[in-house]
Short mmCIF file of C-alpha atoms in Angstrom, two decimals:
data_model
loop_
_atom_site.label_atom_id
_atom_site.label_comp_id
_atom_site.label_asym_id
_atom_site.label_seq_id
_atom_site.Cartn_x
_atom_site.Cartn_y
_atom_site.Cartn_z
CA MET A 1 0.01 -0.01 -0.02
CA GLU A 2 2.61 2.54 -1.07
CA SER A 3 1.72 5.95 -2.54
CA ILE A 4 2.42 6.67 -6.17
CA TRP A 5 5.04 9.15 -5.06
CA MET A 6 7.03 6.24 -3.45
CA ALA A 7 7.08 4.33 -6.69
CA GLU A 8 8.36 7.33 -8.71
CA SER A 9 11.16 8.67 -6.51
CA GLU A 10 14.17 7.53 -4.66
CA ILE A 11 16.01 9.79 -2.13
CA ARG A 12 19.74 9.33 -1.65
CA LYS A 13 20.47 7.60 1.71
CA ARG A 14 22.38 9.72 4.29
CA GLU A 15 24.77 8.57 7.03
CA ALA A 16 23.61 8.26 10.72
CA LEU A 17 25.06 10.55 13.29
CA SER A 18 28.40 9.15 14.45
CA GLY A 19 28.96 10.84 17.78
CA ASP A 20 28.33 14.13 19.62
CA LEU A 21 28.22 17.44 17.85
CA GLN A 22 27.15 21.07 18.29
CA SER A 23 25.10 23.15 16.03
CA GLU A 24 23.26 26.54 16.13
CA ALA A 25 19.92 24.84 15.29
CA ALA A 26 18.70 21.25 15.15
CA VAL A 27 15.58 20.08 13.57
CA ILE A 28 13.92 16.86 14.59
CA GLY A 29 12.17 15.30 11.64
CA ALA A 30 13.10 15.20 7.91
CA GLY A 31 9.59 15.50 6.39
CA MET A 32 8.58 18.55 4.31
CA ALA A 33 8.30 20.88 7.37
CA GLY A 34 11.75 19.83 8.75
CA ILE A 35 13.69 20.07 5.47
CA LEU A 36 12.09 23.41 4.62
CA THR A 37 12.83 24.84 8.04
CA ALA A 38 16.34 23.62 7.94
CA TYR A 39 16.79 25.13 4.46
CA TYR A 40 15.57 28.62 5.41
CA LEU A 41 17.60 28.64 8.70
CA LYS A 42 20.75 27.74 6.57
CA GLN A 43 19.83 30.50 4.24
CA ALA A 44 19.58 32.88 7.17
CA GLY A 45 23.21 31.99 8.22
CA LEU A 46 22.56 29.44 10.89
CA ASN A 47 24.40 26.15 11.06
CA THR A 48 21.63 23.62 11.11
CA VAL A 49 21.33 19.89 11.17
CA VAL A 50 18.28 17.60 10.76
CA LEU A 51 17.86 14.44 12.84
CA GLU A 52 15.65 11.75 11.28
CA ALA A 53 14.79 8.42 12.92
CA ASP A 54 14.16 6.62 9.63
CA ARG A 55 14.74 8.15 6.14
CA ILE A 56 14.03 11.51 4.54
CA GLY A 57 10.36 11.75 3.75
CA SER A 58 9.49 8.48 5.27
CA GLY A 59 6.75 9.82 7.49
CA GLN A 60 3.60 11.54 6.47
CA THR A 61 5.02 13.48 3.56
CA LYS A 62 4.98 10.45 1.32
CA ASN A 63 1.29 9.91 1.90
CA THR A 64 0.03 13.28 0.94
CA THR A 65 -2.28 14.04 -2.02
CA ALA A 66 0.23 16.85 -2.82
CA LYS A 67 -2.16 19.83 -2.97
CA ILE A 68 -0.58 23.23 -2.30
CA THR A 69 -3.59 25.34 -1.53
CA SER A 70 -4.96 28.03 0.79
CA GLN A 71 -8.36 26.53 0.40
CA HIS A 72 -8.68 24.46 3.60
CA GLY A 73 -12.43 23.51 3.70
CA LEU A 74 -15.02 25.80 5.19
CA ILE A 75 -12.42 27.86 7.25
CA TYR A 76 -12.30 31.60 6.52
CA ASP A 77 -15.79 32.55 7.53
CA ARG A 78 -15.20 30.69 10.87
CA LEU A 79 -11.68 32.24 11.35
CA ILE A 80 -13.19 35.87 10.93
CA ARG A 81 -15.96 35.13 13.48
CA VAL A 82 -13.70 33.39 16.01
CA PHE A 83 -10.36 35.17 15.73
CA GLY A 84 -11.18 38.48 13.94
CA ARG A 85 -10.43 39.75 10.53
CA GLU A 86 -6.77 40.64 11.15
CA MET A 87 -5.72 37.17 12.39
CA ALA A 88 -7.86 35.43 9.70
CA TYR A 89 -6.04 37.63 7.18
CA HIS A 90 -2.71 36.54 8.46
CA TYR A 91 -3.75 32.92 8.05
CA ALA A 92 -4.83 33.57 4.44
CA ARG A 93 -1.58 35.48 3.74
CA ALA A 94 0.61 32.78 5.13
CA ASN A 95 -0.92 30.04 3.09
CA GLU A 96 -1.28 32.08 -0.16
CA GLY A 97 2.36 33.07 0.25
CA ALA A 98 3.32 29.52 0.64
CA ILE A 99 2.04 28.65 -2.78
CA GLY A 100 4.07 31.43 -4.31
CA GLU A 101 7.25 30.45 -2.44
CA TYR A 102 7.01 26.91 -3.67
CA GLU A 103 6.79 28.16 -7.26
CA ARG A 104 9.74 30.60 -6.63
CA LEU A 105 12.01 27.84 -5.24
CA ILE A 106 11.20 25.32 -7.93
CA ARG A 107 11.89 27.85 -10.68
CA GLU A 108 15.07 29.23 -9.11
CA LYS A 109 16.53 25.85 -8.41
CA LYS A 110 15.17 24.22 -11.63
CA ILE A 111 13.57 21.37 -9.55
CA ASP A 112 11.66 18.89 -11.76
CA CYS A 113 8.81 17.92 -9.60
CA ASP A 114 5.71 18.28 -11.78
CA PHE A 115 4.59 21.60 -10.34
CA VAL A 116 1.35 22.75 -11.93
CA ARG A 117 -1.01 25.58 -11.14
CA TYR A 118 -4.66 24.46 -10.63
CA SER A 119 -7.83 25.87 -9.44
CA ALA A 120 -9.11 24.40 -6.16
CA TYR A 121 -12.79 23.86 -5.47
CA LEU A 122 -15.01 23.19 -2.52
CA TYR A 123 -18.29 21.59 -3.44
CA SER A 124 -21.52 20.53 -1.77
CA GLN A 125 -24.27 18.33 -2.94
CA ALA A 126 -26.72 19.52 -0.28
CA GLN A 127 -26.30 23.18 0.62
CA GLU A 128 -25.42 26.52 -0.87
CA LEU A 129 -25.28 29.04 1.99
CA PRO A 130 -22.03 27.83 3.67
CA LEU A 131 -20.17 27.95 0.39
CA GLN A 132 -21.49 31.42 -0.36
CA LYS A 133 -20.34 32.61 3.02
CA GLU A 134 -16.94 31.03 2.57
CA ALA A 135 -16.51 32.65 -0.83
CA GLN A 136 -17.43 36.09 0.64
CA ALA A 137 -15.04 35.60 3.57
CA ALA A 138 -12.13 34.57 1.35
CA ARG A 139 -12.70 37.63 -0.84
CA ALA A 140 -12.76 39.93 2.21
CA LEU A 141 -9.26 38.48 3.12
CA GLY A 142 -7.89 39.22 -0.32
CA ILE A 143 -8.21 35.65 -1.84
CA PRO A 144 -9.80 35.66 -5.29
CA ALA A 145 -12.76 33.39 -4.72
CA ALA A 146 -16.14 32.78 -6.54
CA PHE A 147 -19.33 30.98 -5.79
CA GLU A 148 -20.68 28.99 -8.80
CA THR A 149 -23.36 26.29 -9.43
CA GLU A 150 -21.82 24.48 -12.41
CA SER A 151 -19.00 21.93 -12.24
CA GLU A 152 -17.15 19.32 -14.35
CA LEU A 153 -17.90 16.71 -11.65
CA PRO A 154 -19.59 13.48 -12.62
CA PHE A 155 -22.47 14.09 -10.10
CA PRO A 156 -24.80 17.05 -9.45
CA VAL A 157 -23.72 19.74 -6.93
CA SER A 158 -25.72 22.49 -5.13
CA GLY A 159 -22.73 24.78 -5.41
CA ILE A 160 -18.96 25.27 -5.59
CA VAL A 161 -16.39 27.73 -4.37
CA ARG A 162 -13.47 28.26 -6.70
CA PHE A 163 -9.93 29.46 -5.61
CA ASP A 164 -7.78 30.22 -8.64
CA GLY A 165 -3.96 30.10 -8.62
CA GLN A 166 -3.50 27.00 -6.39
CA ALA A 167 -1.15 24.16 -7.24
CA ARG A 168 -0.04 20.64 -6.90
CA PHE A 169 3.39 18.76 -7.39
CA HIS A 170 5.38 15.61 -6.79
CA PRO A 171 6.36 16.01 -3.00
CA LEU A 172 9.19 13.55 -2.92
CA LYS A 173 10.86 14.78 -6.13
CA PHE A 174 10.79 18.25 -4.54
CA LEU A 175 12.06 16.95 -1.12
CA ARG A 176 14.81 14.99 -2.78
CA ALA A 177 16.20 18.14 -4.49
CA LEU A 178 15.88 20.40 -1.48
CA ALA A 179 17.37 17.91 0.91
CA GLU A 180 20.67 18.17 -1.04
CA GLU A 181 20.86 21.76 0.40
CA VAL A 182 20.90 20.71 4.10
CA THR A 183 22.72 18.37 6.50
CA VAL A 184 20.54 15.37 7.37
CA TYR A 185 21.47 12.50 9.67
CA GLU A 186 19.08 9.51 8.95
CA GLU A 187 18.52 6.47 11.27
CA THR A 188 19.20 8.74 14.12
CA LYS A 189 16.45 8.50 16.66
CA VAL A 190 15.93 11.27 19.18
CA LEU A 191 15.28 9.72 22.56
CA LYS A 192 15.16 12.80 24.83
CA VAL A 193 15.56 16.54 24.80
CA ASP A 194 16.83 18.29 27.99
CA GLY A 195 17.41 21.99 27.61
CA GLN A 196 19.65 22.48 24.53
CA GLN A 197 20.84 18.89 24.58
CA ILE A 198 19.19 16.41 22.29
CA GLU A 199 19.98 12.81 23.20
CA THR A 200 19.83 10.39 20.24
CA ASP A 201 20.67 6.64 19.91
CA ARG A 202 23.87 7.76 18.06
CA GLY A 203 25.21 10.69 20.10
CA ILE A 204 24.23 13.89 21.71
CA VAL A 205 23.60 16.95 19.72
CA THR A 206 23.78 20.37 21.50
CA ALA A 207 21.91 23.15 19.74
CA GLU A 208 21.00 26.78 20.62
CA HIS A 209 17.61 26.33 18.90
CA VAL A 210 15.62 23.06 18.94
CA ILE A 211 12.80 22.69 16.30
CA PHE A 212 10.20 19.84 16.62
CA ALA A 213 8.97 18.97 13.14
CA SER A 214 8.31 15.32 13.69
CA HIS A 215 4.53 15.34 12.90
CA PHE A 216 3.41 14.75 16.48
CA PRO A 217 5.67 16.01 19.33
CA PHE A 218 6.83 12.95 21.29
CA LEU A 219 7.41 14.93 24.55
CA ASN A 220 4.34 15.29 26.75
CA VAL A 221 5.68 18.06 28.97
CA PRO A 222 5.87 20.98 28.59
CA GLY A 223 3.55 21.86 25.75
CA TYR A 224 0.91 19.17 26.48
CA TYR A 225 0.33 18.56 22.79
CA PHE A 226 -0.99 15.11 23.54
CA ALA A 227 -4.06 16.86 25.15
CA ARG A 228 -4.37 19.52 22.37
CA MET A 229 -4.34 17.26 19.32
CA TYR A 230 -5.56 14.02 17.99
CA GLN A 231 -4.78 12.13 14.74
CA GLU A 232 -7.12 11.19 11.81
CA ARG A 233 -6.66 8.56 9.08
CA SER A 234 -7.94 8.97 5.52
CA TYR A 235 -7.72 6.92 2.48
CA VAL A 236 -6.73 7.42 -1.23
CA LEU A 237 -7.22 5.53 -4.51
CA ALA A 238 -5.20 6.30 -7.62
CA LEU A 239 -7.43 5.69 -10.62
CA GLU A 240 -6.49 5.26 -14.20
CA GLY A 241 -8.51 5.12 -17.40
CA VAL A 242 -11.01 7.78 -16.09
CA PRO A 243 -11.54 11.44 -17.07
CA VAL A 244 -9.19 13.71 -15.15
CA PRO A 245 -10.73 16.98 -14.05
CA GLU A 246 -9.10 20.32 -14.67
CA GLY A 247 -9.32 21.19 -10.99
CA MET A 248 -8.93 19.88 -7.47
CA TYR A 249 -12.21 19.20 -5.64
CA LEU A 250 -12.97 18.76 -1.98
CA GLY A 251 -16.51 17.75 -0.70
CA VAL A 252 -17.64 19.57 2.51
CA ASP A 253 -20.63 17.31 3.09
CA PRO A 254 -20.29 14.44 5.58
CA LYS A 255 -18.66 11.51 3.80
CA GLY A 256 -17.70 13.74 0.90
CA ILE A 257 -14.83 12.81 -1.30
CA SER A 258 -11.84 14.64 -2.75
CA LEU A 259 -10.76 14.46 -6.43
CA CYS A 260 -7.32 15.57 -7.53
CA PRO A 261 -5.64 15.30 -10.94
CA CYS A 262 -2.19 13.80 -10.95
CA GLY A 263 -0.84 13.28 -14.49
CA ASN A 264 -2.90 10.51 -16.03
CA HIS A 265 -4.16 9.50 -12.53
CA LEU A 266 -7.16 10.80 -10.62
CA LEU A 267 -6.60 10.67 -6.82
CA MET A 268 -9.86 9.94 -5.01
CA GLY A 269 -9.86 10.44 -1.23
CA GLY A 270 -12.09 10.25 1.68
CA GLY A 271 -13.13 8.08 4.67
CA SER A 272 -11.59 10.29 7.30
CA HIS A 273 -11.99 8.90 10.96
CA ARG A 274 -10.15 9.29 14.16
CA THR A 275 -7.16 6.94 14.38
CA GLY A 276 -8.13 3.86 16.36
CA LYS A 277 -11.82 4.11 15.45
CA ASN A 278 -11.96 1.72 12.39
CA GLN A 279 -12.57 -1.65 14.04
CA LYS A 280 -14.96 -2.73 11.20
CA GLY A 281 -12.80 -1.46 8.30
CA GLY A 282 -14.23 -1.02 4.81
CA GLU A 283 -13.06 2.49 3.96
CA TYR A 284 -11.15 1.39 0.81
CA GLU A 285 -14.15 -0.60 -0.33
CA ARG A 286 -16.50 2.42 0.19
CA LEU A 287 -14.18 4.52 -2.00
CA ARG A 288 -14.08 1.71 -4.65
CA LYS A 289 -17.84 1.59 -4.69
CA LYS A 290 -17.92 5.42 -5.32
CA ALA A 291 -15.28 5.03 -8.04
CA GLY A 292 -17.34 2.35 -9.74
CA GLU A 293 -20.50 4.48 -9.50
CA TYR A 294 -18.77 7.58 -11.04
CA TYR A 295 -16.21 5.94 -13.27
CA PRO A 296 -17.34 2.54 -14.53
CA GLY A 297 -14.48 0.50 -15.77
CA TYR A 298 -11.74 2.39 -13.87
CA HIS A 299 -8.43 0.80 -12.99
CA GLU A 300 -6.91 1.16 -9.56
CA SER A 301 -3.17 1.48 -9.79
CA ALA A 302 -2.53 2.19 -6.10
CA HIS A 303 -4.08 2.79 -2.76
CA TRP A 304 -2.73 4.15 0.44
CA SER A 305 -3.64 6.00 3.65
CA ALA A 306 -2.55 9.14 5.37
CA GLN A 307 -2.51 10.31 8.94
CA ASP A 308 -3.01 13.89 10.00
CA CYS A 309 -2.71 15.76 13.26
CA MET A 310 -5.82 17.70 14.06
CA THR A 311 -5.77 20.64 16.53
CA LEU A 312 -8.59 21.70 18.71
CA ASP A 313 -9.51 24.68 16.79
CA GLY A 314 -8.46 23.57 13.27
CA VAL A 315 -5.35 25.90 13.10
CA PRO A 316 -1.75 24.42 13.16
CA TYR A 317 0.57 24.96 16.17
CA ILE A 318 3.59 26.86 14.79
CA GLY A 319 5.92 28.87 17.09
CA GLN A 320 7.43 28.60 20.42
CA PHE A 321 7.09 25.17 21.99
CA SER A 322 6.22 26.35 25.41
CA ARG A 323 6.71 29.58 27.35
CA ARG A 324 8.93 27.45 29.62
CA LYS A 325 11.24 26.65 26.78
CA PRO A 326 11.99 29.85 24.89
CA ARG A 327 14.46 28.26 22.50
CA TRP A 328 12.32 25.23 21.54
CA TYR A 329 9.98 25.56 18.61
CA VAL A 330 7.29 23.45 17.01
CA ALA A 331 5.41 22.98 13.76
CA THR A 332 2.57 20.49 13.95
CA GLY A 333 -1.15 20.07 13.61
CA PHE A 334 -1.42 20.88 9.82
CA GLY A 335 -4.62 18.82 9.51
CA LYS A 336 -5.14 17.82 5.85
CA TRP A 337 -2.94 20.69 4.53
CA GLY A 338 0.60 19.61 5.33
CA MET A 339 2.29 20.80 2.13
CA THR A 340 1.05 24.45 2.53
CA GLY A 341 1.43 24.37 6.32
CA ALA A 342 5.02 23.06 6.09
CA MET A 343 6.07 26.08 3.95
CA ALA A 344 4.15 28.52 6.05
CA GLY A 345 5.65 26.93 9.27
CA ALA A 346 9.21 27.06 7.90
CA HIS A 347 8.89 30.85 7.28
CA ILE A 348 7.27 31.64 10.64
CA LEU A 349 9.85 29.59 12.63
CA THR A 350 12.79 31.04 10.72
CA SER A 351 11.54 34.59 11.39
CA LEU A 352 11.05 33.87 15.15
CA ILE A 353 14.52 32.22 15.52
CA THR A 354 16.29 34.91 13.55
CA GLY A 355 14.43 37.75 15.44
CA LYS A 356 12.60 39.08 12.44
CA ASP A 357 9.10 40.54 12.55
CA CYS A 358 6.45 38.01 11.76
CA PRO A 359 2.89 39.34 12.15
CA GLN A 360 1.47 36.18 10.63
CA GLY A 361 2.72 34.08 13.59
CA ASP A 362 -0.13 35.39 15.89
CA ILE A 363 -2.88 33.07 14.66
CA PHE A 364 -0.55 29.97 14.54
CA SER A 365 1.15 30.50 17.96
CA PRO A 366 0.66 27.49 20.31
CA GLN A 367 -0.01 30.06 23.07
CA ARG A 368 -3.00 31.82 21.14
CA GLN A 369 -6.42 32.39 22.75
CA PHE A 370 -8.40 29.31 23.80
CA THR A 371 -11.65 29.36 21.83
CA MET A 372 -15.07 27.86 22.60
CA GLN A 373 -14.58 25.42 19.82
CA ALA A 374 -11.22 24.29 21.29
CA ALA A 375 -12.91 23.86 24.67
CA GLN A 376 -15.47 21.57 23.17
CA GLU A 377 -13.00 19.59 21.30
CA LEU A 378 -10.84 19.27 24.40
CA LEU A 379 -13.75 17.66 26.25
CA SER A 380 -14.34 15.25 23.34
CA HIS A 381 -10.69 14.40 23.05
CA GLY A 382 -10.50 13.77 26.86
CA ALA A 383 -13.37 11.40 26.68
CA TYR A 384 -11.49 9.28 24.06
CA THR A 385 -8.33 9.33 26.21
CA ALA A 386 -10.35 8.36 29.33
CA LYS A 387 -11.92 5.46 27.52
CA GLY A 388 -8.73 4.20 26.19
CA LEU A 389 -7.02 4.36 29.63
CA ALA A 390 -9.98 2.62 31.28
CA LYS A 391 -9.32 -0.41 29.05
CA HIS A 392 -5.70 -0.61 30.17
CA LEU A 393 -6.19 -3.53 32.47
CA LEU A 394 -8.57 -5.49 30.47
CA PRO A 395 -7.27 -8.82 28.83
CA GLY A 396 -5.57 -8.18 25.56
CA LYS A 397 -6.23 -9.88 22.20
CA THR A 398 -2.64 -10.54 21.39
CA GLN A 399 -0.48 -13.45 22.55
CA ASP A 400 2.84 -11.95 21.91
CA PHE A 401 2.72 -8.47 23.33
CA ILE A 402 0.76 -6.19 25.69
CA PRO A 403 -1.67 -4.19 23.55
CA ASN A 404 -1.30 -1.04 25.52
CA CYS A 405 0.33 1.99 23.85
CA PRO A 406 3.78 2.77 25.26
CA HIS A 407 3.21 6.46 24.85
CA MET A 408 0.68 6.89 27.75
CA GLY A 409 -0.82 3.42 28.20
CA CYS A 410 -4.15 3.67 26.18
CA ARG A 411 -5.54 0.38 24.93
CA LEU A 412 -4.86 -0.19 21.29
CA GLU A 413 -7.56 -1.07 18.82
CA TRP A 414 -7.29 -3.45 15.87
CA ASN A 415 -7.47 -1.90 12.46
CA PRO A 416 -8.55 -4.60 9.98
CA GLU A 417 -8.16 -2.19 7.03
CA GLU A 418 -4.48 -2.13 7.44
CA GLU A 419 -3.74 -4.88 9.86
CA THR A 420 -2.40 -2.62 12.46
CA PHE A 421 -2.95 -1.81 16.13
CA ASP A 422 -3.90 1.80 16.46
CA CYS A 423 -4.12 4.11 19.51
CA PRO A 424 -7.50 5.98 19.69
CA CYS A 425 -6.07 8.42 22.23
CA HIS A 426 -3.06 10.05 20.44
CA GLY A 427 -2.84 8.14 17.12
CA SER A 428 0.27 5.96 17.60
CA ARG A 429 0.27 2.83 15.38
CA PHE A 430 1.92 -0.59 15.58
CA ASP A 431 2.07 -3.57 13.13
CA LYS A 432 0.56 -6.88 14.00
CA ASP A 433 3.72 -7.85 15.90
CA GLY A 434 3.72 -4.71 17.99
CA ARG A 435 6.49 -2.86 16.13
CA LEU A 436 6.09 0.86 16.08
CA ILE A 437 4.87 2.53 12.81
CA ASP A 438 3.78 6.01 13.76
CA GLY A 439 4.29 8.16 16.86
CA PRO A 440 4.07 9.96 19.32
CA ALA A 441 5.03 6.63 20.91
CA GLN A 442 8.83 6.10 20.59
CA THR A 443 9.04 2.36 21.34
CA ASP A 444 7.58 -0.92 20.23
CA CYS A 445 4.88 -2.54 22.42
CA LYS A 446 6.16 -4.53 25.40
CA LYS A 447 6.44 -8.27 25.04
CA ARG A 448 4.45 -10.50 27.17
#
């Protein structure tokens, strides 16, 4: 179940760390956010290293649908109401700027990564008013947006919102090229961070600035990100032999699907659910049923799943890790928009670390105001955690290992879709033998 990006790109292997070293900045995680942040810090004159537990791009970057867009669902109308027009404008500018910066970098460095400008659309089959409000809010924030009622989709819609000037690309081809610009130590697992010392399984790195870009921060204190985020899984089919639309489409209705062109492929995505809440499986089959309904005779060339960190208020956490750690920084919680969020995050963190003015950082700050939506999500998230912890002492269903997540002890749930054990509390995942796949857990499950 590898993505089409994995089949079309190979990134040069790097050496592991071979002892202690010192650096002005150290980035934990060599996905898109980590590599971009290291690149811009180096451009700003800081000696920077990247520490990666596995390989470059081996985490969530390889599973993206590769959309580079400021259109993030029904968000701008809500941001204006909750945070005010100025902070909503900063969110819009950061993400619109990310699209242009990708294009600038790709052209300047002549990176062959299939970058193409597209229009991005939100659609609904049931309602018009939310889409009309979203288009109006986006225009108020300076984003060219239009509400329309006609589409090229193979099913009727009540309305669509069009954002022009968006883009898509091949993420691993881009990452392969940019990673040549920075120093990366692969197969170097960070075990602990204490002040400015980063303890790995290969040596200790001492850095003035520590940047956590490892998808979900593995440290629980300070920051308490385990209580402020959860993870969702979603599923993608790569279809061939079907009409490929001229735009990228995202359904805003419950169980809505996304459709994204990719060369001669059409990427069909959907089936989002909280990690650990898929005991019955069937998400791929539901997508295949939709594909057969809309595109009879299609050919499926690949299928894969993605995992996304979701914040309490739907806005990423980018900035100072905690008030208690002024030289620690974090970029996480990108939701379904990791490619744009990674670029926006790299610029915000570079500005903060180098002491430059960054007004766009206010809405992304991990220390931003706590909203009513965040409070409601916190209660819901807490209920999942309490339920997972309550099952801790119940008999397990495995013979070889204890099915409790080593992160905080929540009971793992079997995912028949992918034959994994998933944590419904914070999203860690393990294979059927208890070996770690995804964090924030750092170790395999304990053997019986």
